Amino acid sequence: TRAALRIASLNMKGGGSQGTAHKWRFINQLVRDESLSMITLQETHLTDERRDEIQADFDRLRIFNSPDADAPSRRGGVALILNTHKTQWKEADMKVLVQGRAILISLAWGEAAKLKVAAIYAPSGNNEVNKNFWTTLNTIWRRKPSLRPDFMLGDLNMVESGIDRFPASKDNDAVVESFQQMTSDRKLVDGWRLANPGGIDYTFSTRNTDRVNSRSRIDRIYTKETHLHRCDEWKISETGLETDHFMASVYVTTKETPYVGSGRRSIPDFVLDFTEVRTMIMARAQVLETEALGTIELSGPALQVLWRKFKEDILALVNAYLKSRAIDLDTLINK
C-alpha cells in the first residue's frame, strides 16, 4: 500500500559523470529490490541535464536534485528520489532550502495527509561552516512554518555524542549546540538512537591502509516526535554500492495503514514426524476429552476455555520437546 513507506539515505560519492553511470543502475536496482519508497542521495555531482538523462533511462526513478552552485558536476549536490511505483510522485513538489545542501520534498501521504521530507548534505571539514548551516536551516524553518519537515535525513557530517564515533570522541561543542538547538526547536528526534539506546553502529568508515580506520554514524534519519510511533525497523545496512557509506532506512506508516500482527502461532509440520510428539498430543487430547465430558452441562464459553488451554498446552509441550532435542544435539556435537 502507498500509505506505508520505506525511506532511506545514502551518500553515493559521485554520480554525475558517464563513468559513474553504473551507480545509477545500481540505485535503480536498490530501490526496486529493497522496496524503497524514497531515498536521499548526497555527493551526487549531478547537473540538471544529467538528471534528465538518468530519468529517461529509469522510469522507476523520479529525481529531485539541487546541484552545487559553483561546481555542479565535480562536488557536492543533494537529491531525493521517489519510487514512481510506490509513491504519488506526480503531485510531489520541491523547495530548495540551501543550494546543493538541503531540499524539501512535499508529497501525498495516505488518503489526506502531506509528508514533508528534508534531504540534507551538510558541509564537512569546517566546524564554523557546519555550525552556521544548522543555524541557517533553523532560521528558515522558524520564519516559514510551511517548510518545516516531518523527516530530516542525510549525511549530516557531525554526531551528537561520542558513542557515534570510533574511536569515541566528541564533536565541536558549537556545532553540536547549533544542531541540537535546531532539532529541539523543530521537535525532531534521532529515531535509530531511540530504538537502540545503547547501540553501536556506523554508517561511514575511512579506508586507510596505513593506520586504524575511523567510523561514525553521520548518516541519520530524524523524525518529528509526533510521528515516532508510526516508524519501525530502523536499520543501517551495507548496499554494495561503490561508496564508503552505509544506508540508513526506516519504515513509516500512516493512520490508514492496517495493523498486521506477528501471525497465529502454529506447530511446524515436521514436528509431527516424531513419535514422542504424537504421543504427547494424544495424551493431552484424552485429558481434554475427559474434561469436556465433565463440563457437558455447562455453557459454551466453558468449553472454549478448555479448548484454548488445550492449544496453549500443546504449544508448550512441543516447544519444550524441541528445546530438549536441541540440548541433546549440542551435547552430542561437543563430545
Short mmCIF file of C-alpha atoms in Angstrom, two decimals:
data_model
loop_
_atom_site.label_atom_id
_atom_site.label_comp_id
_atom_site.label_asym_id
_atom_site.label_seq_id
_atom_site.Cartn_x
_atom_site.Cartn_y
_atom_site.Cartn_z
CA THR A 1 0.00 0.00 0.00
CA ARG A 2 1.16 3.54 -0.67
CA ALA A 3 0.25 4.51 2.88
CA ALA A 4 3.32 2.60 4.11
CA LEU A 5 6.69 3.98 3.05
CA ARG A 6 10.28 2.86 3.40
CA ILE A 7 12.58 5.86 3.33
CA ALA A 8 16.38 5.74 3.21
CA SER A 9 19.53 7.82 2.86
CA LEU A 10 22.88 7.05 1.25
CA ASN A 11 25.96 9.07 0.28
CA MET A 12 26.78 7.84 -3.24
CA LYS A 13 30.22 9.54 -3.54
CA GLY A 14 29.74 10.88 -7.05
CA GLY A 15 27.21 10.12 -9.76
CA GLY A 16 27.32 12.89 -12.33
CA SER A 17 29.73 11.60 -14.97
CA GLN A 18 29.33 8.94 -17.64
CA GLY A 19 31.95 6.97 -15.72
CA THR A 20 29.53 6.63 -12.81
CA ALA A 21 26.53 5.55 -14.91
CA HIS A 22 26.76 2.08 -13.33
CA LYS A 23 25.94 3.64 -9.96
CA TRP A 24 22.54 4.72 -11.22
CA ARG A 25 21.83 1.24 -12.49
CA PHE A 26 22.69 0.05 -9.00
CA ILE A 27 20.47 2.71 -7.37
CA ASN A 28 17.58 1.71 -9.61
CA GLN A 29 18.04 -1.93 -8.59
CA LEU A 30 18.41 -0.97 -4.92
CA VAL A 31 15.15 0.98 -4.98
CA ARG A 32 13.40 -1.98 -6.59
CA ASP A 33 14.89 -4.84 -4.58
CA GLU A 34 14.72 -3.09 -1.19
CA SER A 35 11.20 -1.75 -1.85
CA LEU A 36 12.32 1.80 -1.13
CA SER A 37 9.64 4.44 -1.49
CA MET A 38 12.24 7.20 -1.42
CA ILE A 39 15.96 7.62 -0.91
CA THR A 40 18.02 10.73 -0.37
CA LEU A 41 21.45 10.84 -2.01
CA GLN A 42 24.43 13.01 -1.18
CA GLU A 43 27.54 13.95 -3.15
CA THR A 44 25.58 13.40 -6.36
CA HIS A 45 27.72 15.70 -8.58
CA LEU A 46 24.60 15.85 -10.71
CA THR A 47 23.69 18.59 -13.18
CA ASP A 48 20.08 19.08 -14.19
CA GLU A 49 20.92 17.92 -17.72
CA ARG A 50 22.46 14.69 -16.45
CA ARG A 51 19.48 14.17 -14.14
CA ASP A 52 17.14 14.32 -17.12
CA GLU A 53 19.22 11.70 -18.95
CA ILE A 54 19.10 9.35 -15.95
CA GLN A 55 15.35 9.75 -15.54
CA ALA A 56 14.91 8.89 -19.21
CA ASP A 57 16.81 5.63 -18.63
CA PHE A 58 14.99 4.59 -15.44
CA ASP A 59 11.26 5.23 -15.34
CA ARG A 60 11.12 3.95 -11.75
CA LEU A 61 13.13 6.97 -10.54
CA ARG A 62 11.78 10.50 -10.13
CA ILE A 63 14.80 12.59 -9.20
CA PHE A 64 14.61 15.90 -7.33
CA ASN A 65 18.06 17.46 -7.43
CA SER A 66 19.92 20.50 -6.16
CA PRO A 67 23.47 20.72 -7.54
CA ASP A 68 26.42 22.58 -6.07
CA ALA A 69 26.20 26.20 -7.19
CA ASP A 70 29.85 26.56 -8.24
CA ALA A 71 30.90 23.11 -9.47
CA PRO A 72 27.74 21.05 -10.06
CA SER A 73 29.45 18.13 -11.81
CA ARG A 74 32.51 17.93 -9.57
CA ARG A 75 31.41 18.27 -5.95
CA GLY A 76 28.52 18.31 -3.52
CA GLY A 77 24.91 18.10 -4.52
CA VAL A 78 21.88 16.58 -2.82
CA ALA A 79 18.96 14.68 -4.32
CA LEU A 80 15.82 12.86 -3.30
CA ILE A 81 14.50 10.01 -5.42
CA LEU A 82 10.88 8.89 -5.39
CA ASN A 83 9.94 5.39 -6.47
CA THR A 84 7.24 6.02 -9.09
CA HIS A 85 5.78 2.57 -8.34
CA LYS A 86 5.27 3.26 -4.63
CA THR A 87 4.57 6.99 -4.22
CA GLN A 88 2.21 9.62 -5.56
CA TRP A 89 5.17 11.24 -7.27
CA LYS A 90 3.25 13.32 -9.81
CA GLU A 91 1.95 15.59 -7.05
CA ALA A 92 5.36 15.96 -5.37
CA ASP A 93 6.93 19.40 -5.06
CA MET A 94 10.50 20.52 -4.28
CA LYS A 95 11.76 23.61 -2.46
CA VAL A 96 15.47 24.41 -2.31
CA LEU A 97 16.43 25.38 1.23
CA VAL A 98 20.20 25.70 0.75
CA GLN A 99 21.59 25.28 -2.76
CA GLY A 100 23.38 21.96 -3.15
CA ARG A 101 22.91 21.18 0.55
CA ALA A 102 19.26 20.96 1.55
CA ILE A 103 15.95 20.44 -0.24
CA LEU A 104 12.41 19.83 0.94
CA ILE A 105 10.04 17.48 -0.87
CA SER A 106 6.29 17.55 -0.20
CA LEU A 107 4.12 14.65 -1.34
CA ALA A 108 0.81 12.99 -0.58
CA TRP A 109 0.94 10.59 2.37
CA GLY A 110 -2.02 8.29 2.73
CA GLU A 111 -5.52 9.48 1.89
CA ALA A 112 -5.40 13.01 3.23
CA ALA A 113 -2.01 13.88 4.73
CA LYS A 114 1.06 15.56 3.26
CA LEU A 115 4.57 14.34 4.04
CA LYS A 116 7.48 16.79 4.06
CA VAL A 117 10.96 15.33 3.82
CA ALA A 118 14.20 17.34 4.06
CA ALA A 119 17.18 15.81 2.25
CA ILE A 120 20.45 17.05 3.74
CA TYR A 121 24.12 17.08 2.78
CA ALA A 122 25.82 19.13 5.49
CA PRO A 123 29.21 20.82 4.97
CA SER A 124 32.30 18.98 6.23
CA GLY A 125 35.83 19.92 7.18
CA ASN A 126 34.98 23.28 8.76
CA ASN A 127 33.21 23.49 12.11
CA GLU A 128 32.17 27.10 11.65
CA VAL A 129 30.54 26.39 8.29
CA ASN A 130 28.78 23.31 9.65
CA LYS A 131 27.52 25.24 12.67
CA ASN A 132 26.21 28.08 10.50
CA PHE A 133 24.47 25.59 8.21
CA TRP A 134 22.26 24.34 11.05
CA THR A 135 21.59 27.89 12.21
CA THR A 136 20.54 28.84 8.67
CA LEU A 137 18.15 25.89 8.40
CA ASN A 138 16.64 26.66 11.79
CA THR A 139 16.10 30.28 10.77
CA ILE A 140 14.37 29.22 7.54
CA TRP A 141 12.08 26.82 9.39
CA ARG A 142 11.31 29.34 12.11
CA ARG A 143 10.30 32.02 9.58
CA LYS A 144 8.45 29.68 7.18
CA PRO A 145 6.39 27.06 9.02
CA SER A 146 5.19 25.61 5.69
CA LEU A 147 8.74 24.42 5.01
CA ARG A 148 9.21 22.56 8.30
CA PRO A 149 9.93 18.85 7.72
CA ASP A 150 8.26 15.75 9.10
CA PHE A 151 11.52 13.88 8.42
CA MET A 152 15.08 15.12 8.02
CA LEU A 153 17.68 12.69 6.71
CA GLY A 154 21.03 12.61 5.02
CA ASP A 155 24.75 12.92 5.55
CA LEU A 156 24.95 15.35 8.46
CA ASN A 157 28.76 15.29 8.77
CA MET A 158 28.55 15.50 12.57
CA VAL A 159 27.37 13.43 15.51
CA GLU A 160 25.65 14.47 18.71
CA SER A 161 27.53 12.08 21.01
CA GLY A 162 30.93 10.43 21.18
CA ILE A 163 29.24 7.00 21.18
CA ASP A 164 28.60 7.53 17.47
CA ARG A 165 32.31 7.73 16.62
CA PHE A 166 35.12 5.19 16.75
CA PRO A 167 37.48 5.88 18.34
CA ALA A 168 34.94 7.62 20.60
CA SER A 169 35.32 11.40 20.54
CA LYS A 170 33.15 14.48 20.95
CA ASP A 171 32.33 16.77 18.06
CA ASN A 172 32.88 20.51 18.28
CA ASP A 173 30.66 21.94 21.03
CA ALA A 174 29.44 24.87 18.93
CA VAL A 175 28.43 22.54 16.09
CA VAL A 176 26.55 20.21 18.42
CA GLU A 177 24.81 23.10 20.19
CA SER A 178 23.69 24.64 16.89
CA PHE A 179 22.39 21.29 15.65
CA GLN A 180 20.59 20.44 18.87
CA GLN A 181 19.03 23.88 19.05
CA MET A 182 17.59 23.26 15.59
CA THR A 183 16.29 19.75 16.35
CA SER A 184 14.84 20.93 19.67
CA ASP A 185 13.03 23.87 18.07
CA ARG A 186 11.67 21.65 15.30
CA LYS A 187 10.94 18.74 17.68
CA LEU A 188 12.99 16.31 15.59
CA VAL A 189 14.41 13.15 17.18
CA ASP A 190 17.02 10.58 16.18
CA GLY A 191 14.84 7.52 15.68
CA TRP A 192 17.64 4.96 15.41
CA ARG A 193 19.18 6.10 18.68
CA LEU A 194 15.83 5.97 20.49
CA ALA A 195 15.25 2.46 19.14
CA ASN A 196 18.80 1.43 20.13
CA PRO A 197 19.63 3.41 23.31
CA GLY A 198 22.98 1.73 23.93
CA GLY A 199 23.57 0.51 20.40
CA ILE A 200 26.79 0.99 18.49
CA ASP A 201 26.74 1.00 14.69
CA TYR A 202 28.21 3.19 12.00
CA THR A 203 27.27 4.49 8.55
CA PHE A 204 30.70 5.72 7.45
CA SER A 205 34.21 4.31 7.59
CA THR A 206 37.52 5.60 6.32
CA ARG A 207 39.55 3.28 4.10
CA ASN A 208 43.10 3.76 5.24
CA THR A 209 45.68 1.05 4.68
CA ASP A 210 48.43 2.53 6.85
CA ARG A 211 46.54 3.30 10.06
CA VAL A 212 43.43 2.45 12.05
CA ASN A 213 40.23 3.43 10.27
CA SER A 214 37.74 5.71 11.97
CA ARG A 215 33.98 5.13 11.88
CA SER A 216 30.97 7.29 12.57
CA ARG A 217 27.18 7.42 12.36
CA ILE A 218 26.96 10.66 10.42
CA ASP A 219 24.14 9.45 8.15
CA ARG A 220 20.95 9.64 10.20
CA ILE A 221 17.19 9.96 9.97
CA TYR A 222 15.27 12.37 12.22
CA THR A 223 11.50 12.43 12.60
CA LYS A 224 9.03 14.62 14.38
CA GLU A 225 8.28 13.32 17.85
CA THR A 226 4.61 13.03 16.87
CA HIS A 227 5.50 10.60 14.05
CA LEU A 228 7.78 8.34 16.07
CA HIS A 229 5.05 5.80 16.87
CA ARG A 230 4.48 5.35 13.12
CA CYS A 231 8.12 4.37 12.50
CA ASP A 232 9.57 0.89 12.66
CA GLU A 233 12.61 -1.16 11.62
CA TRP A 234 15.30 1.49 11.91
CA LYS A 235 18.22 -0.04 10.01
CA ILE A 236 21.81 0.54 8.96
CA SER A 237 22.80 -1.71 6.09
CA GLU A 238 25.53 -2.21 3.52
CA THR A 239 24.32 -1.83 -0.05
CA GLY A 240 27.24 -2.91 -2.22
CA LEU A 241 27.43 0.48 -3.94
CA GLU A 242 30.93 1.89 -4.51
CA THR A 243 30.91 4.24 -1.53
CA ASP A 244 32.33 4.39 1.99
CA HIS A 245 28.87 4.94 3.46
CA PHE A 246 26.16 2.54 4.60
CA MET A 247 22.45 3.12 4.07
CA ALA A 248 20.15 4.27 6.88
CA SER A 249 16.45 3.40 6.50
CA VAL A 250 13.11 3.21 8.30
CA TYR A 251 9.54 2.14 7.60
CA VAL A 252 6.83 4.78 8.07
CA THR A 253 3.08 4.25 8.16
CA THR A 254 0.03 6.49 8.22
CA LYS A 255 -3.09 6.14 10.31
CA GLU A 256 -4.74 4.46 7.31
CA THR A 257 -2.25 1.59 7.32
CA PRO A 258 -3.85 -1.53 8.83
CA TYR A 259 -2.12 -3.16 11.78
CA VAL A 260 -0.57 -6.50 10.95
CA GLY A 261 0.44 -8.64 13.92
CA SER A 262 3.01 -11.39 14.17
CA GLY A 263 0.52 -14.01 12.98
CA ARG A 264 -1.10 -17.03 14.62
CA ARG A 265 1.26 -19.36 16.46
CA SER A 266 1.45 -22.81 14.95
CA ILE A 267 3.42 -26.05 15.21
CA PRO A 268 5.78 -26.81 12.30
CA ASP A 269 4.57 -29.77 10.25
CA PHE A 270 7.83 -31.69 10.61
CA VAL A 271 7.39 -31.92 14.39
CA LEU A 272 4.56 -34.41 13.90
CA ASP A 273 7.06 -36.85 12.41
CA PHE A 274 8.34 -37.51 15.94
CA THR A 275 6.53 -40.36 17.69
CA GLU A 276 7.11 -38.76 21.08
CA VAL A 277 5.29 -35.59 20.00
CA ARG A 278 2.30 -37.50 18.62
CA THR A 279 2.10 -39.49 21.86
CA MET A 280 2.14 -36.32 23.98
CA ILE A 281 -0.57 -34.69 21.87
CA MET A 282 -2.79 -37.79 22.06
CA ALA A 283 -2.38 -38.00 25.83
CA ARG A 284 -3.28 -34.34 26.25
CA ALA A 285 -6.25 -34.79 23.88
CA GLN A 286 -7.56 -37.60 26.10
CA VAL A 287 -7.38 -35.25 29.09
CA LEU A 288 -9.31 -32.67 27.09
CA GLU A 289 -11.97 -35.26 26.25
CA THR A 290 -12.40 -36.18 29.90
CA GLU A 291 -12.62 -32.52 30.93
CA ALA A 292 -15.12 -31.74 28.17
CA LEU A 293 -17.40 -34.62 29.14
CA GLY A 294 -17.32 -33.37 32.71
CA THR A 295 -18.49 -29.91 31.63
CA ILE A 296 -21.09 -31.02 29.08
CA GLU A 297 -23.84 -29.40 31.11
CA LEU A 298 -22.00 -26.09 31.26
CA SER A 299 -22.33 -23.24 28.81
CA GLY A 300 -20.41 -22.96 25.54
CA PRO A 301 -17.85 -20.47 26.90
CA ALA A 302 -16.62 -23.06 29.42
CA LEU A 303 -15.81 -25.43 26.57
CA GLN A 304 -13.99 -22.63 24.72
CA VAL A 305 -11.81 -22.06 27.78
CA LEU A 306 -10.87 -25.76 27.81
CA TRP A 307 -10.07 -25.64 24.09
CA ARG A 308 -7.84 -22.59 24.47
CA LYS A 309 -5.98 -24.22 27.37
CA PHE A 310 -5.51 -27.37 25.27
CA LYS A 311 -3.87 -25.39 22.43
CA GLU A 312 -1.65 -23.48 24.83
CA ASP A 313 -0.50 -26.72 26.48
CA ILE A 314 0.26 -28.35 23.13
CA LEU A 315 2.42 -25.40 22.09
CA ALA A 316 4.26 -25.51 25.42
CA LEU A 317 4.84 -29.28 25.16
CA VAL A 318 6.18 -29.02 21.61
CA ASN A 319 8.47 -26.09 22.47
CA ALA A 320 9.85 -27.99 25.47
CA TYR A 321 10.41 -31.07 23.32
CA LEU A 322 12.25 -29.11 20.61
CA LYS A 323 14.46 -27.43 23.20
CA SER A 324 15.34 -30.80 24.72
CA ARG A 325 16.34 -32.15 21.30
CA ALA A 326 18.49 -29.08 20.69
CA ILE A 327 20.28 -29.63 24.01
CA ASP A 328 20.82 -33.30 23.17
CA LEU A 329 22.27 -32.33 19.80
CA ASP A 330 24.63 -29.79 21.39
CA THR A 331 25.79 -32.45 23.86
CA LEU A 332 26.45 -34.89 21.04
CA ILE A 333 28.37 -32.35 18.99
CA ASN A 334 30.54 -31.27 21.92
CA LYS A 335 31.56 -34.81 22.90
#
